Coordinates of C-alpha atoms in Angstrom, one line a residue:
Chain A
X3 CA -0.2 0.0 0.3
X4 CA 1.3 3.6 -1.2
X5 CA 2.3 5.2 1.9
X6 CA 1.5 9.1 0.5
X7 CA 1.9 10.9 3.5
X8 CA 5.2 11.3 6.2
X9 CA 7.4 11.0 3.1
X10 CA 10.6 10.5 4.8
X11 CA 9.2 9.6 8.0
X12 CA 8.1 6.6 7.0
X13 CA 11.9 5.6 6.9
X14 CA 12.2 6.8 10.4
X15 CA 13.1 4.5 13.5
X16 CA 10.2 2.8 15.1
X17 CA 8.5 5.0 17.8
X18 CA 10.3 5.7 21.4
X19 CA 8.2 7.1 23.9
X20 CA 11.5 9.0 24.8
X21 CA 12.9 11.4 22.1
X22 CA 15.4 13.6 22.5
X23 CA 16.8 16.0 20.4
X24 CA 19.6 14.3 19.1
X25 CA 17.2 11.5 17.8
X26 CA 15.1 13.4 16.0
X27 CA 15.7 14.5 12.2
X28 CA 17.2 17.4 11.6
X29 CA 14.7 19.2 9.7
X30 CA 11.8 18.3 12.3
X31 CA 14.3 19.3 14.8
X32 CA 14.2 22.5 13.4
X33 CA 10.5 22.7 13.1
X34 CA 10.6 21.7 17.1
X35 CA 12.8 25.0 17.7
X36 CA 9.5 27.3 15.6
X37 CA 7.4 25.7 18.9
X38 CA 7.0 28.0 21.8
X39 CA 5.9 25.8 25.0
X40 CA 3.0 24.5 26.1
X41 CA 1.6 25.8 22.2
X42 CA -1.4 23.4 20.9
X43 CA 0.3 22.0 17.5
X44 CA -1.5 19.9 14.7
X45 CA 1.1 17.6 13.1
X46 CA -0.5 16.7 9.4
X47 CA 1.3 13.6 8.5
X48 CA 3.0 12.9 11.8
X49 CA 4.6 9.5 10.6
X50 CA 5.3 7.6 13.9
X51 CA 4.9 10.1 16.1
X52 CA 9.1 11.4 16.8
X53 CA 8.2 15.1 16.7
X54 CA 5.0 15.0 18.1
X55 CA 6.4 12.7 21.1
X56 CA 9.3 15.4 21.4
X57 CA 7.2 18.1 21.2
X58 CA 4.3 16.7 24.1
X59 CA 7.3 15.4 26.6
X60 CA 10.3 17.9 25.4
X61 CA 8.0 21.2 25.2
X62 CA 4.3 20.1 27.0
X63 CA 2.9 21.0 23.6
X64 CA -1.1 19.6 23.2
X65 CA 0.1 18.2 20.6
X66 CA -2.5 16.4 17.9
X67 CA -1.8 14.0 15.0
X68 CA -3.4 13.1 11.7
X69 CA -1.4 10.2 9.1
X70 CA -2.5 9.0 6.8
X71 CA -0.8 5.2 7.4
X72 CA -3.0 3.2 10.2
X73 CA 0.0 1.4 10.7
X74 CA 1.6 4.6 11.5
X75 CA -1.5 5.9 13.8
X76 CA -1.9 3.1 16.1
X77 CA 1.9 3.0 16.9
X78 CA 1.0 6.5 17.9
X79 CA -1.8 6.0 19.8
X80 CA 0.1 3.1 21.5
X81 CA 2.5 5.7 23.1
X82 CA -0.1 7.5 24.4
X83 CA -0.3 10.2 21.7
X84 CA -3.4 12.1 20.3
X85 CA -3.7 11.1 16.4
X86 CA -6.2 10.0 14.2
X87 CA -5.9 8.2 11.1
X88 CA -6.7 11.0 8.3
X89 CA -5.5 12.7 5.2
X90 CA -4.7 16.5 4.7
X91 CA -6.9 16.7 1.3
X92 CA -9.4 15.2 3.3
X93 CA -10.1 15.9 6.6
X94 CA -8.9 19.8 7.2
X95 CA -12.2 21.3 6.8
X96 CA -13.9 19.9 9.6
X97 CA -11.2 21.8 11.7
X98 CA -13.0 25.2 13.3
X99 CA -10.1 28.1 11.8
X100 CA -7.5 29.0 15.2
X101 CA -7.7 25.5 16.4
X102 CA -4.1 25.0 16.8
X103 CA -1.4 27.7 17.9
X104 CA 1.1 26.1 14.9
X105 CA 0.2 23.2 12.2
X106 CA 3.1 21.5 10.9
X107 CA 2.7 19.4 7.7
X108 CA 6.3 18.6 7.4
X109 CA 7.6 16.7 3.8
X110 CA 3.7 15.9 2.7
X111 CA 2.8 19.0 0.8
X112 CA 4.3 17.3 -2.3
X113 CA 1.7 14.4 -1.8
X114 CA -1.0 16.1 -1.1
X115 CA -3.7 16.4 -4.2
X116 CA -4.6 19.9 -4.1
X117 CA -1.4 21.5 -2.4
X118 CA -3.5 24.8 -3.0
X119 CA -6.7 23.8 -0.7
X120 CA -4.1 22.3 1.7
X121 CA -2.2 25.8 2.4
X122 CA -5.3 27.9 2.8
X123 CA -6.7 24.9 5.7
X124 CA -3.5 25.1 7.2
X125 CA -3.1 28.6 7.8
X126 CA -6.8 28.6 8.8
X127 CA -6.5 25.9 11.5
X128 CA -3.3 27.7 13.0
X129 CA -2.6 30.8 13.5
X130 CA 0.8 30.2 12.0
X131 CA 1.8 26.9 9.8
X132 CA 5.4 25.4 9.5
X133 CA 5.4 23.4 5.9
X134 CA 8.5 21.8 5.0
X135 CA 9.2 20.0 1.7
X136 CA 11.7 19.0 -0.9
X137 CA 13.0 21.5 -3.3
X138 CA 12.6 20.5 -7.3
X139 CA 15.0 23.6 -8.2
X140 CA 17.4 22.0 -6.3
X141 CA 20.6 22.1 -8.2
X142 CA 21.0 18.0 -8.6
X143 CA 17.8 17.7 -9.7
X144 CA 18.1 19.8 -12.0
X145 CA 21.6 18.3 -13.4
X146 CA 20.1 15.0 -13.0
X147 CA 17.8 15.5 -15.3
X148 CA 19.5 17.2 -17.9
X149 CA 22.3 15.0 -17.9
X150 CA 20.5 11.5 -17.3
X151 CA 17.0 12.7 -18.5
X152 CA 15.6 10.2 -16.6
X153 CA 13.2 11.4 -13.4
X154 CA 15.2 12.3 -10.6
X155 CA 15.6 10.3 -7.6
X156 CA 17.2 11.3 -4.3
X157 CA 17.1 11.1 -0.8
X158 CA 14.1 12.8 -0.2
X159 CA 12.9 11.7 -3.3
X160 CA 13.4 8.0 -3.3
X161 CA 10.4 6.6 -5.6
X162 CA 10.7 5.8 -9.2
X163 CA 8.2 7.6 -10.8
X164 CA 5.9 5.3 -11.4
X165 CA 5.2 4.4 -7.8
X166 CA 6.3 8.0 -5.9
X167 CA 3.4 9.5 -3.4
X168 CA 4.5 12.7 -4.3
X169 CA 2.1 14.0 -6.9
X170 CA 3.2 18.0 -6.9
X171 CA 6.3 19.0 -6.4
X172 CA 7.5 21.8 -6.4
X173 CA 10.6 24.7 -6.4
X174 CA 10.9 27.1 -4.0
X175 CA 10.4 29.6 -6.3
X176 CA 6.9 27.9 -6.7
X177 CA 5.9 28.1 -3.3
X178 CA 7.0 31.1 -2.6
X179 CA 4.6 32.3 -5.9
X180 CA 1.9 30.3 -4.8
X181 CA 1.4 32.0 -1.0
X182 CA 1.5 35.0 -2.7
X183 CA -1.3 34.3 -4.6
X184 CA -3.2 33.2 -2.0
X185 CA -1.8 36.1 0.4
X186 CA -0.2 34.2 3.0
X187 CA 2.3 35.2 4.6
X188 CA 5.4 34.1 4.5
X189 CA 6.8 35.2 8.4
X190 CA 10.4 33.1 7.8
X191 CA 11.7 30.6 5.9
X192 CA 15.0 28.4 6.0
X193 CA 16.3 26.9 3.7
X194 CA 18.2 23.5 4.1
X195 CA 21.4 21.9 2.2
X196 CA 21.5 18.2 1.4
X197 CA 22.8 17.6 5.5
X198 CA 19.7 19.2 6.8
X199 CA 22.0 22.0 7.9
X200 CA 20.1 25.9 7.4
X201 CA 20.9 28.6 5.4
X202 CA 19.2 32.0 5.8
X203 CA 19.0 32.4 1.8
X204 CA 16.4 35.0 0.7
X205 CA 13.6 31.9 -0.9
X206 CA 13.0 35.2 -3.8
X207 CA 16.1 34.4 -4.7
X208 CA 17.6 32.2 -7.3
X209 CA 20.5 31.1 -5.0
X210 CA 18.2 29.6 -2.5
X211 CA 16.6 27.9 -5.7
X212 CA 19.5 26.3 -6.7
X213 CA 21.6 25.3 -3.5
X214 CA 18.9 24.1 -1.0
X215 CA 17.6 20.4 -1.1
X216 CA 14.8 21.9 1.3
X217 CA 12.4 24.9 1.9
X218 CA 10.8 25.1 5.6
X219 CA 8.7 28.0 5.4
X220 CA 7.0 29.5 8.4
X221 CA 3.4 30.9 7.1
X222 CA 0.4 33.0 8.6
X223 CA -3.1 33.5 7.0
X224 CA -3.8 37.0 5.4
X225 CA -6.0 38.6 8.4
X226 CA -3.6 37.4 11.4
X227 CA -1.9 39.6 13.9
X228 CA 1.2 40.2 12.6
X229 CA 3.6 37.7 14.7
X230 CA 7.0 38.8 16.5
X231 CA 8.9 36.6 14.9
Chain B
X15 CA -54.8 -10.0 39.4
X16 CA -53.2 -13.5 38.0
X17 CA -54.6 -16.3 39.1
X18 CA -52.1 -18.6 38.7
X19 CA -50.6 -20.0 41.8
X20 CA -47.5 -21.1 39.5
X21 CA -45.8 -17.7 39.1
X22 CA -42.1 -17.9 38.9
X23 CA -39.7 -15.3 39.7
X24 CA -37.1 -16.2 36.8
X25 CA -34.3 -15.4 38.1
X26 CA -33.0 -15.7 42.2
X27 CA -30.4 -12.6 41.7
X28 CA -30.6 -12.2 45.7
X29 CA -27.4 -15.3 45.6
X30 CA -26.0 -13.8 42.7
X31 CA -22.5 -12.1 43.5
X32 CA -21.8 -8.1 43.1
X33 CA -23.5 -4.9 44.9
X34 CA -26.8 -3.8 44.5
X35 CA -27.8 0.1 44.8
X36 CA -31.2 0.8 46.1
X37 CA -32.3 4.2 44.0
X38 CA -34.9 5.9 46.2
X39 CA -35.5 9.2 44.2
X40 CA -37.1 8.9 41.4
X41 CA -35.3 10.0 37.6
X42 CA -37.1 11.6 35.1
X43 CA -36.9 9.4 32.0
X44 CA -36.5 10.8 28.5
X45 CA -40.3 9.3 28.1
X46 CA -41.4 11.8 30.6
X47 CA -42.1 9.3 33.5
X48 CA -40.5 9.6 36.6
X49 CA -39.2 6.2 37.2
X50 CA -38.0 4.8 40.5
X51 CA -37.4 3.6 43.2
X52 CA -35.1 1.2 41.0
X53 CA -32.4 -0.9 42.1
X54 CA -28.8 -0.5 39.7
X55 CA -26.9 -4.4 40.0
X56 CA -22.7 -3.8 39.3
X57 CA -19.8 -5.2 39.8
X58 CA -16.6 -3.8 40.8
X59 CA -12.3 -4.9 40.6
X60 CA -9.5 -3.2 41.9
X61 CA -9.4 -0.3 44.9
X62 CA -10.6 3.4 44.4
X63 CA -7.7 5.8 45.1
X64 CA -7.8 8.4 47.3
X65 CA -8.4 10.8 45.6
X66 CA -11.0 9.2 43.6
X67 CA -9.0 9.7 40.0
X68 CA -8.4 6.6 39.0
X69 CA -12.2 5.0 38.1
X70 CA -13.2 3.7 35.0
X71 CA -16.8 2.6 34.0
X72 CA -17.4 -0.3 31.8
X73 CA -20.4 -0.3 30.2
X74 CA -22.1 -3.1 28.6
X75 CA -23.0 -4.1 25.3
X76 CA -26.8 -5.4 24.7
X77 CA -27.0 -8.9 25.4
X78 CA -24.1 -8.1 28.4
X79 CA -24.1 -7.8 31.9
X80 CA -21.6 -6.6 34.6
X81 CA -20.2 -9.6 35.3
X82 CA -17.8 -8.6 32.9
X83 CA -14.3 -10.2 35.0
X84 CA -15.9 -12.9 36.6
X85 CA -18.1 -16.1 35.4
X86 CA -21.5 -15.6 34.5
X87 CA -23.8 -16.8 37.7
X88 CA -26.4 -18.5 34.7
X89 CA -23.4 -20.1 32.0
X90 CA -20.7 -20.5 34.3
X91 CA -18.7 -19.1 31.5
X92 CA -15.9 -16.4 32.1
X93 CA -16.8 -12.4 32.3
X94 CA -16.9 -11.3 28.7
X95 CA -14.7 -8.9 28.8
X96 CA -11.9 -11.2 31.2
X97 CA -9.1 -10.8 28.2
X98 CA -9.2 -7.2 29.2
X99 CA -10.2 -6.7 32.8
X100 CA -7.4 -8.0 35.4
X101 CA -4.3 -7.9 37.4
X102 CA -1.5 -6.3 34.6
X103 CA -4.0 -6.3 31.7
X104 CA -5.3 -3.5 30.0
X105 CA -7.7 -2.5 32.5
X106 CA -5.3 -3.3 34.9
X107 CA -7.2 -3.9 38.2
X108 CA -4.2 -3.2 40.8
X109 CA -4.3 0.8 38.6
X110 CA -7.9 1.4 38.3
X111 CA -11.3 1.1 39.8
X112 CA -13.2 -0.4 37.4
X113 CA -17.4 -0.4 37.7
X114 CA -19.4 -2.6 35.7
X115 CA -22.9 -2.1 35.8
X116 CA -26.3 -4.3 34.5
X117 CA -28.3 -1.3 32.3
X118 CA -31.2 0.3 33.1
X119 CA -34.5 -2.2 31.5
X120 CA -31.3 -5.2 31.6
X121 CA -32.0 -8.5 32.9
X122 CA -29.3 -9.6 35.5
X123 CA -30.6 -7.5 38.6
X124 CA -31.3 -4.0 37.2
X125 CA -34.3 -3.2 36.9
X126 CA -35.8 -4.3 34.1
X127 CA -39.2 -5.7 32.4
X128 CA -39.5 -8.8 34.4
X129 CA -38.8 -7.0 37.4
X130 CA -42.2 -6.7 39.8
X131 CA -43.9 -3.5 39.4
X132 CA -44.6 -2.6 42.4
X133 CA -48.1 -1.0 41.3
X134 CA -49.5 -4.8 40.1
X135 CA -47.4 -7.1 41.9
X136 CA -47.3 -8.1 38.8
X137 CA -43.8 -8.5 36.2
X138 CA -43.7 -5.0 34.7
X139 CA -44.0 -6.3 31.0
X140 CA -44.9 -4.1 28.5
X141 CA -46.4 -1.5 31.1
X142 CA -42.0 -0.8 31.8
X143 CA -41.1 2.4 30.6
X144 CA -39.3 2.4 27.2
X145 CA -35.5 3.9 28.0
X146 CA -33.3 5.0 26.1
X147 CA -29.4 4.8 26.3
X148 CA -29.7 7.8 28.1
X149 CA -31.6 7.0 31.0
X150 CA -29.4 4.1 31.4
X151 CA -26.6 6.9 31.6
X152 CA -28.5 8.8 33.9
X153 CA -29.4 5.7 36.4
X154 CA -25.0 4.8 35.6
X155 CA -24.6 8.5 36.9
X156 CA -26.5 7.8 40.1
X157 CA -24.0 5.1 40.5
X158 CA -21.8 6.8 40.5
X159 CA -22.1 9.5 42.5
X160 CA -23.6 6.5 45.3
X161 CA -19.4 5.4 44.9
X162 CA -18.6 9.0 45.5
X163 CA -16.5 9.2 42.2
X164 CA -16.7 13.3 41.0
X165 CA -15.3 12.0 37.3
X166 CA -14.3 9.3 35.9
X167 CA -10.6 8.8 34.8
X168 CA -12.4 6.5 31.8
X169 CA -15.8 5.7 30.7
X170 CA -15.6 2.8 27.4
X171 CA -17.5 0.1 26.0
X172 CA -18.4 -1.7 22.5
X173 CA -21.3 -1.4 20.5
X174 CA -24.0 -0.4 22.2
X175 CA -21.1 0.3 25.2
X176 CA -19.8 2.4 22.9
X177 CA -22.7 4.7 22.8
X178 CA -23.1 4.7 26.2
X179 CA -19.7 6.3 26.6
X180 CA -20.8 9.1 23.8
X181 CA -23.3 9.4 26.1
X182 CA -21.3 10.1 28.7
X183 CA -18.8 12.1 27.7
X184 CA -22.2 14.6 25.7
X185 CA -24.1 14.8 29.0
X186 CA -21.3 14.9 32.0
X187 CA -18.1 16.1 30.2
X188 CA -16.7 17.1 33.6
X189 CA -17.2 13.9 34.5
X190 CA -14.8 12.3 31.7
X191 CA -11.9 12.4 31.8
X192 CA -11.5 9.9 28.7
X193 CA -14.4 8.3 26.6
X194 CA -13.3 5.0 24.6
X195 CA -15.9 4.4 22.4
X196 CA -15.5 1.0 20.6
X197 CA -17.0 -0.3 17.5
X198 CA -20.1 2.5 18.0
X199 CA -21.6 5.2 16.6
X200 CA -23.1 8.5 16.9
X201 CA -26.7 7.1 16.2
X202 CA -28.3 3.9 15.2
X203 CA -28.3 3.4 11.0
X204 CA -31.2 2.6 9.3
X205 CA -30.3 -1.3 8.5
X206 CA -29.1 -1.4 12.7
X207 CA -33.1 -0.8 13.6
X208 CA -34.2 -2.9 10.7
X209 CA -32.7 -6.3 11.9
X210 CA -33.0 -5.4 15.5
X211 CA -37.2 -4.8 14.2
X212 CA -36.4 -8.7 13.1
X213 CA -35.8 -9.6 16.3
X214 CA -38.3 -8.1 18.1
X215 CA -40.7 -9.3 15.4
X216 CA -39.5 -13.1 16.3
X217 CA -40.1 -12.7 20.2
X218 CA -43.4 -11.4 19.3
X219 CA -44.6 -13.4 17.1
X220 CA -43.9 -16.1 19.6
X221 CA -47.3 -17.9 21.0
X222 CA -45.9 -17.9 24.2
X223 CA -44.4 -14.5 24.5
X224 CA -48.1 -14.1 24.9
X225 CA -48.6 -9.9 24.3
X226 CA -45.2 -10.3 26.6
X227 CA -47.1 -11.2 30.0
X228 CA -45.4 -14.7 29.5
X229 CA -43.4 -14.5 33.1
X230 CA -47.4 -13.8 34.4
X231 CA -48.6 -17.0 32.8
X232 CA -45.8 -19.3 33.1
X233 CA -44.3 -19.1 30.1
X234 CA -41.6 -18.6 27.9
X235 CA -40.9 -17.1 24.1
X236 CA -37.9 -19.3 23.9
X237 CA -38.2 -20.1 20.0
X238 CA -39.0 -16.4 19.3
X239 CA -36.0 -15.1 21.3
X240 CA -33.6 -17.4 20.0
X241 CA -34.3 -16.9 16.8
X242 CA -33.8 -13.2 17.1
X243 CA -30.3 -14.1 18.7
X244 CA -29.1 -16.1 15.7
X245 CA -30.1 -13.0 13.7
X246 CA -28.3 -10.5 15.5
X247 CA -25.4 -12.7 15.9
X248 CA -24.8 -12.7 11.8
X249 CA -24.7 -9.3 12.2
X250 CA -22.1 -9.6 14.1
X251 CA -19.5 -11.5 12.0
X252 CA -18.0 -11.1 9.0
X253 CA -18.7 -13.3 5.5
X254 CA -15.0 -13.3 5.8
X255 CA -14.9 -15.0 9.6
X256 CA -18.8 -17.4 8.9
X257 CA -16.7 -18.6 5.8
X258 CA -13.5 -19.3 7.4
X259 CA -15.3 -20.8 9.9
X260 CA -18.0 -23.1 8.6
X261 CA -17.8 -22.8 4.8
X262 CA -20.3 -24.9 3.4
X263 CA -18.8 -28.2 5.9
X264 CA -21.8 -30.5 6.8
X265 CA -22.8 -31.2 10.6
X266 CA -21.5 -34.5 11.7
X267 CA -22.7 -35.9 8.2
X268 CA -21.2 -36.5 4.6
X269 CA -24.3 -35.5 3.1
X270 CA -27.1 -33.2 2.9
X271 CA -30.0 -35.2 4.2
X272 CA -32.6 -33.5 1.6
X273 CA -34.4 -32.2 5.1
X274 CA -35.1 -29.3 7.6
X275 CA -32.4 -30.5 10.3
X276 CA -29.1 -28.7 10.6
X277 CA -27.3 -29.9 7.6
X278 CA -24.3 -27.1 7.7
X279 CA -21.7 -26.6 10.3
X280 CA -23.5 -22.7 10.5
X281 CA -26.8 -24.0 11.1
X282 CA -26.8 -25.9 14.0
X283 CA -23.9 -23.3 15.0
X284 CA -26.1 -21.1 15.2
X285 CA -29.3 -22.7 17.0
X286 CA -26.5 -23.6 19.7
X287 CA -26.2 -20.0 20.0
X288 CA -29.8 -19.3 19.6
X289 CA -30.4 -22.0 22.7
X290 CA -28.0 -21.0 24.8
X291 CA -28.6 -17.4 24.7
X292 CA -32.4 -18.0 25.8
X293 CA -31.1 -19.5 29.1
X294 CA -29.5 -16.2 30.1
X295 CA -31.7 -13.4 28.9
X296 CA -35.3 -12.3 28.9
X297 CA -37.4 -11.1 26.3
X298 CA -39.2 -8.6 27.2
X299 CA -35.6 -6.8 28.2
X300 CA -34.5 -7.9 24.8
X301 CA -37.1 -5.4 23.4
X302 CA -36.4 -3.2 25.3
X303 CA -32.4 -2.7 25.2
X304 CA -33.0 -3.0 21.5
X305 CA -35.3 0.0 21.5
X306 CA -32.8 2.0 23.5
X307 CA -30.7 1.5 20.9
X308 CA -32.5 2.4 17.8
X309 CA -33.5 5.8 19.2
X310 CA -30.3 6.4 20.4
X311 CA -29.4 9.6 17.8
X312 CA -26.6 11.7 19.6
X313 CA -27.2 14.7 16.9
X314 CA -30.6 15.0 17.4
X315 CA -30.3 15.7 21.0
X316 CA -28.3 18.6 20.4
X317 CA -30.0 20.6 17.2
X318 CA -29.5 18.2 14.4
X319 CA -25.3 18.9 14.3
X320 CA -23.3 15.8 16.1
X321 CA -20.1 18.5 16.9
X322 CA -23.1 20.4 19.3
X323 CA -23.3 17.5 21.8
X324 CA -18.9 17.8 22.2
X325 CA -18.8 21.6 22.3
X326 CA -16.5 22.6 24.9
X327 CA -15.2 18.8 25.5
X328 CA -12.2 18.5 28.0
X329 CA -12.2 14.9 27.7
X330 CA -9.8 12.9 25.9
X331 CA -11.5 10.1 22.7
X332 CA -10.0 7.3 21.8
X333 CA -12.3 6.3 18.5
X334 CA -11.8 2.5 17.1
X335 CA -13.6 0.6 14.7
X336 CA -12.4 -2.3 13.1
X337 CA -12.3 -3.1 9.4
X338 CA -14.5 -6.4 9.0
X339 CA -17.5 -4.4 11.2
X340 CA -20.3 -3.8 9.1
X341 CA -22.8 -3.7 11.8
X342 CA -20.5 -0.4 13.1
X343 CA -18.5 0.3 9.9
X344 CA -15.8 2.5 10.5
X345 CA -17.0 5.0 8.4
X346 CA -19.5 5.8 11.9
X347 CA -16.3 6.1 13.5
X348 CA -15.1 8.7 11.1
X349 CA -18.6 10.3 10.9
X350 CA -17.7 11.2 15.2
X351 CA -14.0 12.1 14.9
X352 CA -15.0 14.5 12.6
X353 CA -17.8 16.2 15.2
X354 CA -14.6 15.9 17.8
X355 CA -12.9 17.7 15.1
X356 CA -14.8 20.1 14.6
X357 CA -15.1 21.2 18.0
X358 CA -11.1 20.7 18.4
X359 CA -11.1 18.0 20.8
X360 CA -8.1 15.8 22.0
X361 CA -8.9 12.9 19.6
X362 CA -6.7 9.3 18.4
X363 CA -9.0 7.3 16.1
X364 CA -7.6 3.8 15.2
X365 CA -9.2 2.0 12.9
X366 CA -7.8 -1.9 13.2
X367 CA -7.5 -4.6 10.7
X368 CA -9.4 -7.9 11.9
X369 CA -12.0 -10.4 10.0
X370 CA -13.9 -10.5 13.5
X371 CA -16.7 -8.3 12.4
X372 CA -18.5 -6.5 15.5
X373 CA -17.5 -9.1 17.4
X374 CA -14.0 -7.9 17.3
X375 CA -14.4 -5.7 20.3
X376 CA -14.5 -9.0 22.6
X377 CA -12.0 -10.9 21.2
X378 CA -8.5 -11.2 21.6
X379 CA -7.3 -8.4 19.8
X380 CA -3.6 -7.6 20.0
X381 CA -3.8 -4.1 18.4
X382 CA -6.9 -3.7 20.3
X383 CA -5.3 -4.2 23.5
X384 CA -2.0 -2.4 22.6
X385 CA -3.6 1.0 21.6
X386 CA -5.9 1.1 24.7
X387 CA -2.7 0.3 26.5
X388 CA -1.3 3.4 25.3
X389 CA -3.9 5.8 24.9
X390 CA -4.8 4.6 28.8
X391 CA -1.1 5.1 29.6
X392 CA -0.9 8.5 28.1
X393 CA -4.2 9.8 30.0
X394 CA -2.8 8.9 33.5
X395 CA 0.3 10.5 32.9
X396 CA -1.8 13.7 32.3
X397 CA -4.4 13.0 35.4
X398 CA -1.5 12.4 37.5
X399 CA -2.0 9.2 38.4
X400 CA 0.4 7.2 40.0
X401 CA 1.9 3.4 39.0

């Protein structure tokens, strides 16, 4: 069964009830650092619950998760996390506006059927949304396509074209353009190189789009009160 | 009234194990009647802690009873949730104080249609008021208050037990720290009502039912009740499980007999289910309790929108369904979860893959046990329950 959510996280190690920062995947660690203690957090595509478990135990957040794969959900709940089986395309409409302080969508946007609607839902139900996704404009992907003429396969995009769950890939520039179109505020952005090291490059610039393997964006809705970040 | 010398009291619950609460103050039922006094028969396991914070209410299903974890006083069979309840088990009697009460309208000691109506000196039969799931829960609330428990650590139950759990969460949100409806729904579907009606008609078509007055007349609608049970039992299993268990296998014979004997194993099995059921269950109770389930529609109580039932809830929910349950399918649980999401409730939702159909909640399902263990451990941590 293809697991459309939690692209990279489905390969993460089995869930552990106590997670230290060291064990947390690098991009998740960055996301965790952006979240205030005690916040109400919804992690969409929470995989095995590594981020949720970390946030709940280390930061005392009121955390919930949505995960597509039933095995992921069951593992999360069996570890005391509040997680439901569901998907980002179908199940976000049910939530009321501003139900959460932070909504996290990590490495999942590209696997949704309607990313545009999903982004709108994120900034509706969360005061802030943190979105991370693989950058299809990354130089290795461009070069690979140019030289081999085959669909790119990388650590972040490990599936061959015929069985990939990643049906809506985009570049960092594409993403920023969509945010502009939706009048979604980009409060903060980080670009990560292939080792997961963050660089504060201007996401609208060509360099970020070329050098970043993935992007992490903090978004807020157009009606949102200006954030302190 | 009756001049018959032979008027059997069907059961001698006085000698059965467990506790009894005599509720003197009448209780207003949904049908408008002030009912009472009445008796609640219940079982407890484990010890209530000093703070009164470790109580779990187990809500039983249609034909269940308070004997969740000890032998049934009539059949001698192990408790219906013995796999779940006990020292070190998921519902750990060394950690929690577990309460399981026979529902109002039941036939295992809590007041029901087979008991004597003090006004007539005869069994209530059909003059017993029609009760609802909310009435059952109201009665349980009286019991909880009597036990000195302000807030339940958890309300848990499968099928109709799950309906009661949802009713608890809606009616008394401040008294429910966590709620676990298993293989349940927020309303009884048309299909479910239809199956119940078949069962009721089978009972009422039995000449021994006598318009419900069978106890006064010294009779018993055993055939009707058995047929009701047989029909219902099919709905508790999945087609796959039935096929795996019985296929088209013949019962103690090598060929069909060209008659209406139980040629097939599945027939023999159902007949057995039916005939053992009538030993332990009262036909009128069956009518009343199935009716209560039919009437259950939580959204209707709250102006037609289910999420209103949970508005402002602080309870932690764990909704569980089974893939092969076609009586209370996952889609019903999903609707419930959506309503809970609409009020941003704290909810977990797990669908467990099994071939065991609706009955899976009664069986050894490792994933069910793991889920509950984890969920309860998480809740205990938030409640500050010490190990």
